[in-house]
Amino acid sequence: SQLAEENPWALSVHEGESVTVNCSYKTSITALQWYRQKSGEGPAQLILIRSNEREKRNGRLRATLDTSSQSSSLSITATRCEDTAVYFCATDAEGGYQNFYFGKGTSLTVIP
Amino acid sequence: GGIITQTPKFLIGQEGQKLTLKCQQNFNHDTMYWYRQDSGKGLRLIYYSITENDLQKGDLSEGYDASREKKSSFSLTVTSAQKNEMAVFLCASSPGPGERLFFGHGTKLSVL
């Protein structure tokens, strides 16, 4: 069974709109990471948020973490066509920090 | 900055063949990973290595061998390719436990 899961499975927005992707996870963690994967490339990290943090920002990106509900969100404001990609959340397992568990991803399409 | 180079980019094999995928990194990172990505599924860890000559099995290690003879390189061998198997193999490195993963562009495997 998946230890991390993003939802929705896919979504599309028009350029300039804001969008939020959610992640739920099942284990105690030390950190959660958000990655973006464009077609034909490997995933690239967007944000790392540690278990003692509630929010982290990186430019137009904002991640939140709620350890009590074991959930996280990634919001993108003022979307651009180049934001079109698959977005993954990845969690470590507390005490097993070498292994990262990735969800299946959310496919985001930004329409010009 | 550094780079992760995976070779080959595409690999076509026959059922039963032993196939080797290679990965080089110039970040000078200690930890390296091999993940498998199937369509519609998340990334699944095959092997990782925390230092030269170290090997740790991931959740998907059966059917694979790995080798870390140098700090900068990490190779993965499919011991017996399965007919109609199709997946992307992603190599990654990390500066330390629980830190960001840097991914290569992947090797796409097809088995006839």
JSON list of C-alpha atoms in Angstrom, two decimals:
[
{"chain": "A", "resi": 1, "resn": "SER", "atom": "CA", "xyz": [0.00, 0.00, 0.00]},
{"chain": "A", "resi": 2, "resn": "GLN", "atom": "CA", "xyz": [1.09, 3.55, -0.68]},
{"chain": "A", "resi": 3, "resn": "LEU", "atom": "CA", "xyz": [2.82, 5.33, 2.19]},
{"chain": "A", "resi": 4, "resn": "ALA", "atom": "CA", "xyz": [2.32, 8.68, 0.50]},
{"chain": "A", "resi": 5, "resn": "GLU", "atom": "CA", "xyz": [-0.51, 9.67, -1.81]},
{"chain": "A", "resi": 6, "resn": "GLU", "atom": "CA", "xyz": [-1.22, 12.85, -3.74]},
{"chain": "A", "resi": 7, "resn": "ASN", "atom": "CA", "xyz": [-4.63, 14.07, -4.79]},
{"chain": "A", "resi": 8, "resn": "PRO", "atom": "CA", "xyz": [-6.19, 14.83, -7.11]},
{"chain": "A", "resi": 9, "resn": "TRP", "atom": "CA", "xyz": [-4.76, 12.43, -9.67]},
{"chain": "A", "resi": 10, "resn": "ALA", "atom": "CA", "xyz": [-4.84, 15.12, -12.35]},
{"chain": "A", "resi": 11, "resn": "LEU", "atom": "CA", "xyz": [-5.97, 18.70, -12.75]},
{"chain": "A", "resi": 12, "resn": "SER", "atom": "CA", "xyz": [-5.76, 21.56, -15.19]},
{"chain": "A", "resi": 13, "resn": "VAL", "atom": "CA", "xyz": [-5.82, 25.31, -14.68]},
{"chain": "A", "resi": 14, "resn": "HIS", "atom": "CA", "xyz": [-5.47, 28.35, -16.86]},
{"chain": "A", "resi": 15, "resn": "GLU", "atom": "CA", "xyz": [-2.26, 30.32, -16.81]},
{"chain": "A", "resi": 16, "resn": "GLY", "atom": "CA", "xyz": [-2.26, 32.84, -13.99]},
{"chain": "A", "resi": 17, "resn": "GLU", "atom": "CA", "xyz": [-4.58, 30.88, -11.74]},
{"chain": "A", "resi": 18, "resn": "SER", "atom": "CA", "xyz": [-3.57, 29.33, -8.44]},
{"chain": "A", "resi": 19, "resn": "VAL", "atom": "CA", "xyz": [-3.59, 25.61, -7.74]},
{"chain": "A", "resi": 20, "resn": "THR", "atom": "CA", "xyz": [-3.16, 23.32, -4.76]},
{"chain": "A", "resi": 21, "resn": "VAL", "atom": "CA", "xyz": [-2.03, 19.70, -4.64]},
{"chain": "A", "resi": 22, "resn": "ASN", "atom": "CA", "xyz": [-2.57, 17.67, -1.50]},
{"chain": "A", "resi": 23, "resn": "CYS", "atom": "CA", "xyz": [-0.60, 14.82, 0.02]},
{"chain": "A", "resi": 24, "resn": "SER", "atom": "CA", "xyz": [-1.51, 12.34, 2.73]},
{"chain": "A", "resi": 25, "resn": "TYR", "atom": "CA", "xyz": [0.98, 9.99, 4.33]},
{"chain": "A", "resi": 26, "resn": "LYS", "atom": "CA", "xyz": [0.88, 7.07, 6.72]},
{"chain": "A", "resi": 27, "resn": "THR", "atom": "CA", "xyz": [4.04, 7.00, 8.81]},
{"chain": "A", "resi": 28, "resn": "SER", "atom": "CA", "xyz": [5.77, 9.27, 11.31]},
{"chain": "A", "resi": 29, "resn": "ILE", "atom": "CA", "xyz": [8.24, 11.37, 9.37]},
{"chain": "A", "resi": 30, "resn": "THR", "atom": "CA", "xyz": [11.22, 13.61, 9.91]},
{"chain": "A", "resi": 31, "resn": "ALA", "atom": "CA", "xyz": [10.64, 15.52, 6.68]},
{"chain": "A", "resi": 32, "resn": "LEU", "atom": "CA", "xyz": [8.43, 15.71, 3.60]},
{"chain": "A", "resi": 33, "resn": "GLN", "atom": "CA", "xyz": [9.62, 16.83, 0.20]},
{"chain": "A", "resi": 34, "resn": "TRP", "atom": "CA", "xyz": [7.79, 18.03, -2.89]},
{"chain": "A", "resi": 35, "resn": "TYR", "atom": "CA", "xyz": [9.20, 17.21, -6.31]},
{"chain": "A", "resi": 36, "resn": "ARG", "atom": "CA", "xyz": [8.24, 18.16, -9.84]},
{"chain": "A", "resi": 37, "resn": "GLN", "atom": "CA", "xyz": [8.90, 15.97, -12.86]},
{"chain": "A", "resi": 38, "resn": "LYS", "atom": "CA", "xyz": [8.67, 17.33, -16.37]},
{"chain": "A", "resi": 39, "resn": "SER", "atom": "CA", "xyz": [8.32, 15.02, -19.34]},
{"chain": "A", "resi": 40, "resn": "GLY", "atom": "CA", "xyz": [11.56, 13.20, -20.16]},
{"chain": "A", "resi": 41, "resn": "GLU", "atom": "CA", "xyz": [13.36, 14.43, -17.04]},
{"chain": "A", "resi": 42, "resn": "GLY", "atom": "CA", "xyz": [14.05, 13.17, -13.56]},
{"chain": "A", "resi": 43, "resn": "PRO", "atom": "CA", "xyz": [12.20, 14.68, -10.60]},
{"chain": "A", "resi": 44, "resn": "ALA", "atom": "CA", "xyz": [13.52, 17.98, -9.25]},
{"chain": "A", "resi": 45, "resn": "GLN", "atom": "CA", "xyz": [13.03, 19.01, -5.65]},
{"chain": "A", "resi": 46, "resn": "LEU", "atom": "CA", "xyz": [10.84, 22.03, -4.99]},
{"chain": "A", "resi": 47, "resn": "ILE", "atom": "CA", "xyz": [10.56, 22.22, -1.21]},
{"chain": "A", "resi": 48, "resn": "LEU", "atom": "CA", "xyz": [11.71, 20.25, 1.84]},
{"chain": "A", "resi": 49, "resn": "ILE", "atom": "CA", "xyz": [9.64, 20.80, 4.97]},
{"chain": "A", "resi": 50, "resn": "ARG", "atom": "CA", "xyz": [10.70, 19.24, 8.27]},
{"chain": "A", "resi": 51, "resn": "SER", "atom": "CA", "xyz": [8.32, 17.75, 10.84]},
{"chain": "A", "resi": 52, "resn": "ASN", "atom": "CA", "xyz": [8.76, 20.72, 13.19]},
{"chain": "A", "resi": 53, "resn": "GLU", "atom": "CA", "xyz": [7.83, 23.22, 10.46]},
{"chain": "A", "resi": 54, "resn": "ARG", "atom": "CA", "xyz": [4.28, 24.16, 9.47]},
{"chain": "A", "resi": 55, "resn": "GLU", "atom": "CA", "xyz": [4.93, 26.17, 6.33]},
{"chain": "A", "resi": 56, "resn": "LYS", "atom": "CA", "xyz": [7.73, 26.73, 3.81]},
{"chain": "A", "resi": 57, "resn": "ARG", "atom": "CA", "xyz": [7.87, 29.04, 0.83]},
{"chain": "A", "resi": 58, "resn": "ASN", "atom": "CA", "xyz": [9.95, 29.05, -2.33]},
{"chain": "A", "resi": 59, "resn": "GLY", "atom": "CA", "xyz": [9.02, 31.87, -4.70]},
{"chain": "A", "resi": 60, "resn": "ARG", "atom": "CA", "xyz": [5.52, 31.14, -6.05]},
{"chain": "A", "resi": 61, "resn": "LEU", "atom": "CA", "xyz": [5.39, 27.86, -4.14]},
{"chain": "A", "resi": 62, "resn": "ARG", "atom": "CA", "xyz": [4.07, 27.35, -0.63]},
{"chain": "A", "resi": 63, "resn": "ALA", "atom": "CA", "xyz": [4.06, 24.05, 1.23]},
{"chain": "A", "resi": 64, "resn": "THR", "atom": "CA", "xyz": [2.26, 23.30, 4.46]},
{"chain": "A", "resi": 65, "resn": "LEU", "atom": "CA", "xyz": [2.61, 20.37, 6.80]},
{"chain": "A", "resi": 66, "resn": "ASP", "atom": "CA", "xyz": [0.14, 19.11, 9.40]},
{"chain": "A", "resi": 67, "resn": "THR", "atom": "CA", "xyz": [1.67, 16.21, 11.30]},
{"chain": "A", "resi": 68, "resn": "SER", "atom": "CA", "xyz": [-1.48, 15.64, 13.37]},
{"chain": "A", "resi": 69, "resn": "SER", "atom": "CA", "xyz": [-3.54, 14.84, 10.27]},
{"chain": "A", "resi": 70, "resn": "GLN", "atom": "CA", "xyz": [-0.50, 13.47, 8.38]},
{"chain": "A", "resi": 71, "resn": "SER", "atom": "CA", "xyz": [-1.08, 15.73, 5.43]},
{"chain": "A", "resi": 72, "resn": "SER", "atom": "CA", "xyz": [0.69, 18.34, 3.36]},
{"chain": "A", "resi": 73, "resn": "SER", "atom": "CA", "xyz": [-0.24, 20.72, 0.58]},
{"chain": "A", "resi": 74, "resn": "LEU", "atom": "CA", "xyz": [1.66, 22.43, -2.18]},
{"chain": "A", "resi": 75, "resn": "SER", "atom": "CA", "xyz": [0.21, 25.64, -3.60]},
{"chain": "A", "resi": 76, "resn": "ILE", "atom": "CA", "xyz": [1.39, 27.37, -6.73]},
{"chain": "A", "resi": 77, "resn": "THR", "atom": "CA", "xyz": [0.31, 30.94, -7.37]},
{"chain": "A", "resi": 78, "resn": "ALA", "atom": "CA", "xyz": [0.30, 32.73, -10.72]},
{"chain": "A", "resi": 79, "resn": "THR", "atom": "CA", "xyz": [0.80, 29.49, -12.64]},
{"chain": "A", "resi": 80, "resn": "ARG", "atom": "CA", "xyz": [2.79, 29.45, -15.88]},
{"chain": "A", "resi": 81, "resn": "CYS", "atom": "CA", "xyz": [2.79, 27.01, -18.77]},
{"chain": "A", "resi": 82, "resn": "GLU", "atom": "CA", "xyz": [6.20, 25.74, -17.62]},
{"chain": "A", "resi": 83, "resn": "ASP", "atom": "CA", "xyz": [4.59, 24.55, -14.35]},
{"chain": "A", "resi": 84, "resn": "THR", "atom": "CA", "xyz": [2.99, 21.74, -16.39]},
{"chain": "A", "resi": 85, "resn": "ALA", "atom": "CA", "xyz": [4.45, 18.59, -14.81]},
{"chain": "A", "resi": 86, "resn": "VAL", "atom": "CA", "xyz": [3.77, 15.72, -12.44]},
{"chain": "A", "resi": 87, "resn": "TYR", "atom": "CA", "xyz": [4.06, 16.70, -8.77]},
{"chain": "A", "resi": 88, "resn": "PHE", "atom": "CA", "xyz": [5.13, 14.18, -6.13]},
{"chain": "A", "resi": 89, "resn": "CYS", "atom": "CA", "xyz": [5.30, 14.26, -2.40]},
{"chain": "A", "resi": 90, "resn": "ALA", "atom": "CA", "xyz": [7.97, 12.10, -0.78]},
{"chain": "A", "resi": 91, "resn": "THR", "atom": "CA", "xyz": [8.27, 11.16, 2.86]},
{"chain": "A", "resi": 92, "resn": "ASP", "atom": "CA", "xyz": [11.02, 9.54, 4.81]},
{"chain": "A", "resi": 93, "resn": "ALA", "atom": "CA", "xyz": [10.18, 7.09, 7.55]},
{"chain": "A", "resi": 94, "resn": "GLU", "atom": "CA", "xyz": [11.21, 8.26, 11.00]},
{"chain": "A", "resi": 95, "resn": "GLY", "atom": "CA", "xyz": [14.26, 6.23, 11.86]},
{"chain": "A", "resi": 96, "resn": "GLY", "atom": "CA", "xyz": [14.58, 5.07, 8.28]},
{"chain": "A", "resi": 97, "resn": "TYR", "atom": "CA", "xyz": [15.70, 8.32, 6.81]},
{"chain": "A", "resi": 98, "resn": "GLN", "atom": "CA", "xyz": [17.59, 6.78, 3.91]},
{"chain": "A", "resi": 99, "resn": "ASN", "atom": "CA", "xyz": [14.45, 5.64, 2.14]},
{"chain": "A", "resi": 100, "resn": "PHE", "atom": "CA", "xyz": [12.04, 8.09, 0.59]},
{"chain": "A", "resi": 101, "resn": "TYR", "atom": "CA", "xyz": [8.51, 6.98, -0.24]},
{"chain": "A", "resi": 102, "resn": "PHE", "atom": "CA", "xyz": [7.01, 8.68, -3.25]},
{"chain": "A", "resi": 103, "resn": "GLY", "atom": "CA", "xyz": [3.34, 8.90, -4.12]},
{"chain": "A", "resi": 104, "resn": "LYS", "atom": "CA", "xyz": [2.01, 8.23, -7.62]},
{"chain": "A", "resi": 105, "resn": "GLY", "atom": "CA", "xyz": [1.92, 11.93, -8.39]},
{"chain": "A", "resi": 106, "resn": "THR", "atom": "CA", "xyz": [-0.54, 14.58, -9.50]},
{"chain": "A", "resi": 107, "resn": "SER", "atom": "CA", "xyz": [-0.44, 15.54, -13.17]},
{"chain": "A", "resi": 108, "resn": "LEU", "atom": "CA", "xyz": [-0.88, 19.30, -13.55]},
{"chain": "A", "resi": 109, "resn": "THR", "atom": "CA", "xyz": [-1.59, 20.93, -16.90]},
{"chain": "A", "resi": 110, "resn": "VAL", "atom": "CA", "xyz": [-1.43, 24.70, -17.19]},
{"chain": "A", "resi": 111, "resn": "ILE", "atom": "CA", "xyz": [-3.42, 25.92, -20.18]},
{"chain": "A", "resi": 112, "resn": "PRO", "atom": "CA", "xyz": [-2.17, 29.05, -21.98]},
{"chain": "B", "resi": 1, "resn": "GLY", "atom": "CA", "xyz": [26.59, 22.74, -9.37]},
{"chain": "B", "resi": 2, "resn": "GLY", "atom": "CA", "xyz": [26.80, 19.12, -10.27]},
{"chain": "B", "resi": 3, "resn": "ILE", "atom": "CA", "xyz": [25.17, 16.64, -12.56]},
{"chain": "B", "resi": 4, "resn": "ILE", "atom": "CA", "xyz": [23.95, 13.06, -12.57]},
{"chain": "B", "resi": 5, "resn": "THR", "atom": "CA", "xyz": [24.60, 11.20, -15.80]},
{"chain": "B", "resi": 6, "resn": "GLN", "atom": "CA", "xyz": [22.77, 7.99, -16.60]},
{"chain": "B", "resi": 7, "resn": "THR", "atom": "CA", "xyz": [23.74, 5.69, -19.44]},
{"chain": "B", "resi": 8, "resn": "PRO", "atom": "CA", "xyz": [22.30, 4.51, -21.66]},
{"chain": "B", "resi": 9, "resn": "LYS", "atom": "CA", "xyz": [19.30, 6.77, -22.15]},
{"chain": "B", "resi": 10, "resn": "PHE", "atom": "CA", "xyz": [17.34, 3.97, -23.79]},
{"chain": "B", "resi": 11, "resn": "LEU", "atom": "CA", "xyz": [17.90, 0.24, -23.34]},
{"chain": "B", "resi": 12, "resn": "ILE", "atom": "CA", "xyz": [16.18, -2.48, -25.31]},
{"chain": "B", "resi": 13, "resn": "GLY", "atom": "CA", "xyz": [16.74, -6.04, -24.21]},
{"chain": "B", "resi": 14, "resn": "GLN", "atom": "CA", "xyz": [15.44, -9.52, -24.71]},
{"chain": "B", "resi": 15, "resn": "GLU", "atom": "CA", "xyz": [13.73, -11.77, -22.22]},
{"chain": "B", "resi": 16, "resn": "GLY", "atom": "CA", "xyz": [16.23, -13.44, -19.90]},
{"chain": "B", "resi": 17, "resn": "GLN", "atom": "CA", "xyz": [19.08, -11.06, -20.66]},
{"chain": "B", "resi": 18, "resn": "LYS", "atom": "CA", "xyz": [21.29, -9.53, -17.99]},
{"chain": "B", "resi": 19, "resn": "LEU", "atom": "CA", "xyz": [21.24, -5.76, -18.47]},
{"chain": "B", "resi": 20, "resn": "THR", "atom": "CA", "xyz": [23.40, -3.14, -16.77]},
{"chain": "B", "resi": 21, "resn": "LEU", "atom": "CA", "xyz": [22.54, 0.51, -16.19]},
{"chain": "B", "resi": 22, "resn": "LYS", "atom": "CA", "xyz": [25.18, 3.03, -15.15]},
{"chain": "B", "resi": 23, "resn": "CYS", "atom": "CA", "xyz": [25.08, 6.25, -13.14]},
{"chain": "B", "resi": 24, "resn": "GLN", "atom": "CA", "xyz": [27.78, 8.84, -12.47]},
{"chain": "B", "resi": 25, "resn": "GLN", "atom": "CA", "xyz": [27.59, 11.90, -10.18]},
{"chain": "B", "resi": 26, "resn": "ASN", "atom": "CA", "xyz": [30.04, 14.75, -9.71]},
{"chain": "B", "resi": 27, "resn": "PHE", "atom": "CA", "xyz": [28.41, 16.28, -6.63]},
{"chain": "B", "resi": 28, "resn": "ASN", "atom": "CA", "xyz": [30.76, 14.28, -4.37]},
{"chain": "B", "resi": 29, "resn": "HIS", "atom": "CA", "xyz": [27.66, 13.00, -2.54]},
{"chain": "B", "resi": 30, "resn": "ASP", "atom": "CA", "xyz": [27.99, 10.00, -0.25]},
{"chain": "B", "resi": 31, "resn": "THR", "atom": "CA", "xyz": [24.54, 8.50, -0.80]},
{"chain": "B", "resi": 32, "resn": "MET", "atom": "CA", "xyz": [23.23, 7.20, -4.11]},
{"chain": "B", "resi": 33, "resn": "TYR", "atom": "CA", "xyz": [19.93, 5.58, -5.05]},
{"chain": "B", "resi": 34, "resn": "TRP", "atom": "CA", "xyz": [18.26, 3.56, -7.79]},
{"chain": "B", "resi": 35, "resn": "TYR", "atom": "CA", "xyz": [14.49, 3.98, -8.21]},
{"chain": "B", "resi": 36, "resn": "ARG", "atom": "CA", "xyz": [12.14, 2.32, -10.66]},
{"chain": "B", "resi": 37, "resn": "GLN", "atom": "CA", "xyz": [9.25, 4.32, -12.13]},
{"chain": "B", "resi": 38, "resn": "ASP", "atom": "CA", "xyz": [6.35, 2.50, -13.79]},
{"chain": "B", "resi": 39, "resn": "SER", "atom": "CA", "xyz": [3.59, 4.31, -15.60]},
{"chain": "B", "resi": 40, "resn": "GLY", "atom": "CA", "xyz": [0.89, 5.36, -13.15]},
{"chain": "B", "resi": 41, "resn": "LYS", "atom": "CA", "xyz": [2.93, 4.34, -10.13]},
{"chain": "B", "resi": 42, "resn": "GLY", "atom": "CA", "xyz": [5.21, 6.21, -7.80]},
{"chain": "B", "resi": 43, "resn": "LEU", "atom": "CA", "xyz": [8.96, 5.80, -7.63]},
{"chain": "B", "resi": 44, "resn": "ARG", "atom": "CA", "xyz": [9.99, 2.61, -5.86]},
{"chain": "B", "resi": 45, "resn": "LEU", "atom": "CA", "xyz": [13.39, 2.15, -4.28]},
{"chain": "B", "resi": 46, "resn": "ILE", "atom": "CA", "xyz": [15.48, -0.72, -5.61]},
{"chain": "B", "resi": 47, "resn": "TYR", "atom": "CA", "xyz": [18.89, -0.20, -3.96]},
{"chain": "B", "resi": 48, "resn": "TYR", "atom": "CA", "xyz": [20.76, 2.54, -2.21]},
{"chain": "B", "resi": 49, "resn": "SER", "atom": "CA", "xyz": [24.33, 3.02, -1.03]},
{"chain": "B", "resi": 50, "resn": "ILE", "atom": "CA", "xyz": [25.55, 5.30, 1.74]},
{"chain": "B", "resi": 51, "resn": "THR", "atom": "CA", "xyz": [29.21, 5.10, 0.82]},
{"chain": "B", "resi": 52, "resn": "GLU", "atom": "CA", "xyz": [31.63, 3.39, -1.53]},
{"chain": "B", "resi": 53, "resn": "ASN", "atom": "CA", "xyz": [31.24, -0.42, -1.47]},
{"chain": "B", "resi": 54, "resn": "ASP", "atom": "CA", "xyz": [28.08, -0.18, 0.66]},
{"chain": "B", "resi": 55, "resn": "LEU", "atom": "CA", "xyz": [24.81, -1.64, -0.64]},
{"chain": "B", "resi": 56, "resn": "GLN", "atom": "CA", "xyz": [21.37, -1.54, 0.98]},
{"chain": "B", "resi": 57, "resn": "LYS", "atom": "CA", "xyz": [18.28, -3.24, -0.41]},
{"chain": "B", "resi": 58, "resn": "GLY", "atom": "CA", "xyz": [15.14, -1.27, -1.04]},
{"chain": "B", "resi": 59, "resn": "ASP", "atom": "CA", "xyz": [11.58, -2.53, -1.30]},
{"chain": "B", "resi": 60, "resn": "LEU", "atom": "CA", "xyz": [12.03, -3.72, -4.89]},
{"chain": "B", "resi": 61, "resn": "SER", "atom": "CA", "xyz": [15.50, -5.34, -4.86]},
{"chain": "B", "resi": 62, "resn": "GLU", "atom": "CA", "xyz": [14.48, -8.83, -6.00]},
{"chain": "B", "resi": 63, "resn": "GLY", "atom": "CA", "xyz": [15.67, -9.40, -9.56]},
{"chain": "B", "resi": 64, "resn": "TYR", "atom": "CA", "xyz": [18.37, -6.73, -9.33]},
{"chain": "B", "resi": 65, "resn": "ASP", "atom": "CA", "xyz": [22.02, -6.44, -8.30]},
{"chain": "B", "resi": 66, "resn": "ALA", "atom": "CA", "xyz": [23.91, -3.23, -7.64]},
{"chain": "B", "resi": 67, "resn": "SER", "atom": "CA", "xyz": [27.52, -2.17, -7.41]},
{"chain": "B", "resi": 68, "resn": "ARG", "atom": "CA", "xyz": [29.22, 0.90, -5.87]},
{"chain": "B", "resi": 69, "resn": "GLU", "atom": "CA", "xyz": [32.93, 0.50, -6.60]},
{"chain": "B", "resi": 70, "resn": "LYS", "atom": "CA", "xyz": [33.62, 4.22, -6.57]},
{"chain": "B", "resi": 71, "resn": "LYS", "atom": "CA", "xyz": [32.01, 7.09, -4.70]},
{"chain": "B", "resi": 72, "resn": "SER", "atom": "CA", "xyz": [31.04, 8.73, -7.96]},
{"chain": "B", "resi": 73, "resn": "SER", "atom": "CA", "xyz": [29.39, 5.75, -9.65]},
{"chain": "B", "resi": 74, "resn": "PHE", "atom": "CA", "xyz": [26.55, 3.38, -8.94]},
{"chain": "B", "resi": 75, "resn": "SER", "atom": "CA", "xyz": [25.47, 0.67, -11.35]},
{"chain": "B", "resi": 76, "resn": "LEU", "atom": "CA", "xyz": [22.34, -1.46, -11.45]},
{"chain": "B", "resi": 77, "resn": "THR", "atom": "CA", "xyz": [21.99, -4.86, -13.11]},
{"chain": "B", "resi": 78, "resn": "VAL", "atom": "CA", "xyz": [18.71, -6.43, -14.12]},
{"chain": "B", "resi": 79, "resn": "THR", "atom": "CA", "xyz": [19.63, -10.06, -13.57]},
{"chain": "B", "resi": 80, "resn": "SER", "atom": "CA", "xyz": [17.02, -11.53, -15.94]},
{"chain": "B", "resi": 81, "resn": "ALA", "atom": "CA", "xyz": [14.87, -9.17, -17.98]},
{"chain": "B", "resi": 82, "resn": "GLN", "atom": "CA", "xyz": [11.16, -9.96, -17.98]},
{"chain": "B", "resi": 83, "resn": "LYS", "atom": "CA", "xyz": [9.23, -10.08, -21.27]},
{"chain": "B", "resi": 84, "resn": "ASN", "atom": "CA", "xyz": [7.17, -6.93, -21.99]},
{"chain": "B", "resi": 85, "resn": "GLU", "atom": "CA", "xyz": [8.79, -5.15, -19.05]},
{"chain": "B", "resi": 86, "resn": "MET", "atom": "CA", "xyz": [8.82, -1.41, -19.55]},
{"chain": "B", "resi": 87, "resn": "ALA", "atom": "CA", "xyz": [9.96, 1.09, -16.94]},
{"chain": "B", "resi": 88, "resn": "VAL", "atom": "CA", "xyz": [12.15, 4.09, -16.32]},
{"chain": "B", "resi": 89, "resn": "PHE", "atom": "CA", "xyz": [15.08, 3.64, -13.93]},
{"chain": "B", "resi": 90, "resn": "LEU", "atom": "CA", "xyz": [16.11, 6.76, -12.07]},
{"chain": "B", "resi": 91, "resn": "CYS", "atom": "CA", "xyz": [19.43, 7.27, -10.31]},
{"chain": "B", "resi": 92, "resn": "ALA", "atom": "CA", "xyz": [19.74, 9.88, -7.59]},
{"chain": "B", "resi": 93, "resn": "SER", "atom": "CA", "xyz": [22.31, 11.15, -5.12]},
{"chain": "B", "resi": 94, "resn": "SER", "atom": "CA", "xyz": [22.02, 13.02, -1.85]},
{"chain": "B", "resi": 95, "resn": "PRO", "atom": "CA", "xyz": [24.43, 15.01, 0.31]},
{"chain": "B", "resi": 96, "resn": "GLY", "atom": "CA", "xyz": [23.21, 13.29, 3.44]},
{"chain": "B", "resi": 97, "resn": "PRO", "atom": "CA", "xyz": [20.43, 11.42, 5.21]},
{"chain": "B", "resi": 98, "resn": "GLY", "atom": "CA", "xyz": [17.02, 12.99, 4.81]},
{"chain": "B", "resi": 99, "resn": "GLU", "atom": "CA", "xyz": [18.30, 15.61, 2.41]},
{"chain": "B", "resi": 100, "resn": "ARG", "atom": "CA", "xyz": [17.32, 16.56, -1.10]},
{"chain": "B", "resi": 101, "resn": "LEU", "atom": "CA", "xyz": [17.64, 13.99, -3.86]},
{"chain": "B", "resi": 102, "resn": "PHE", "atom": "CA", "xyz": [19.25, 15.00, -7.13]},
{"chain": "B", "resi": 103, "resn": "PHE", "atom": "CA", "xyz": [18.01, 12.85, -10.00]},
{"chain": "B", "resi": 104, "resn": "GLY", "atom": "CA", "xyz": [19.36, 11.93, -13.39]},
{"chain": "B", "resi": 105, "resn": "HIS", "atom": "CA", "xyz": [17.16, 11.97, -16.49]},
{"chain": "B", "resi": 106, "resn": "GLY", "atom": "CA", "xyz": [16.59, 8.22, -16.33]},
{"chain": "B", "resi": 107, "resn": "THR", "atom": "CA", "xyz": [17.15, 5.12, -18.43]},
{"chain": "B", "resi": 108, "resn": "LYS", "atom": "CA", "xyz": [14.08, 3.86, -20.25]},
{"chain": "B", "resi": 109, "resn": "LEU", "atom": "CA", "xyz": [14.02, 0.07, -20.43]},
{"chain": "B", "resi": 110, "resn": "SER", "atom": "CA", "xyz": [11.99, -1.98, -22.86]},
{"chain": "B", "resi": 111, "resn": "VAL", "atom": "CA", "xyz": [12.11, -5.77, -23.02]},
{"chain": "B", "resi": 112, "resn": "LEU", "atom": "CA", "xyz": [10.98, -7.54, -26.15]}
]
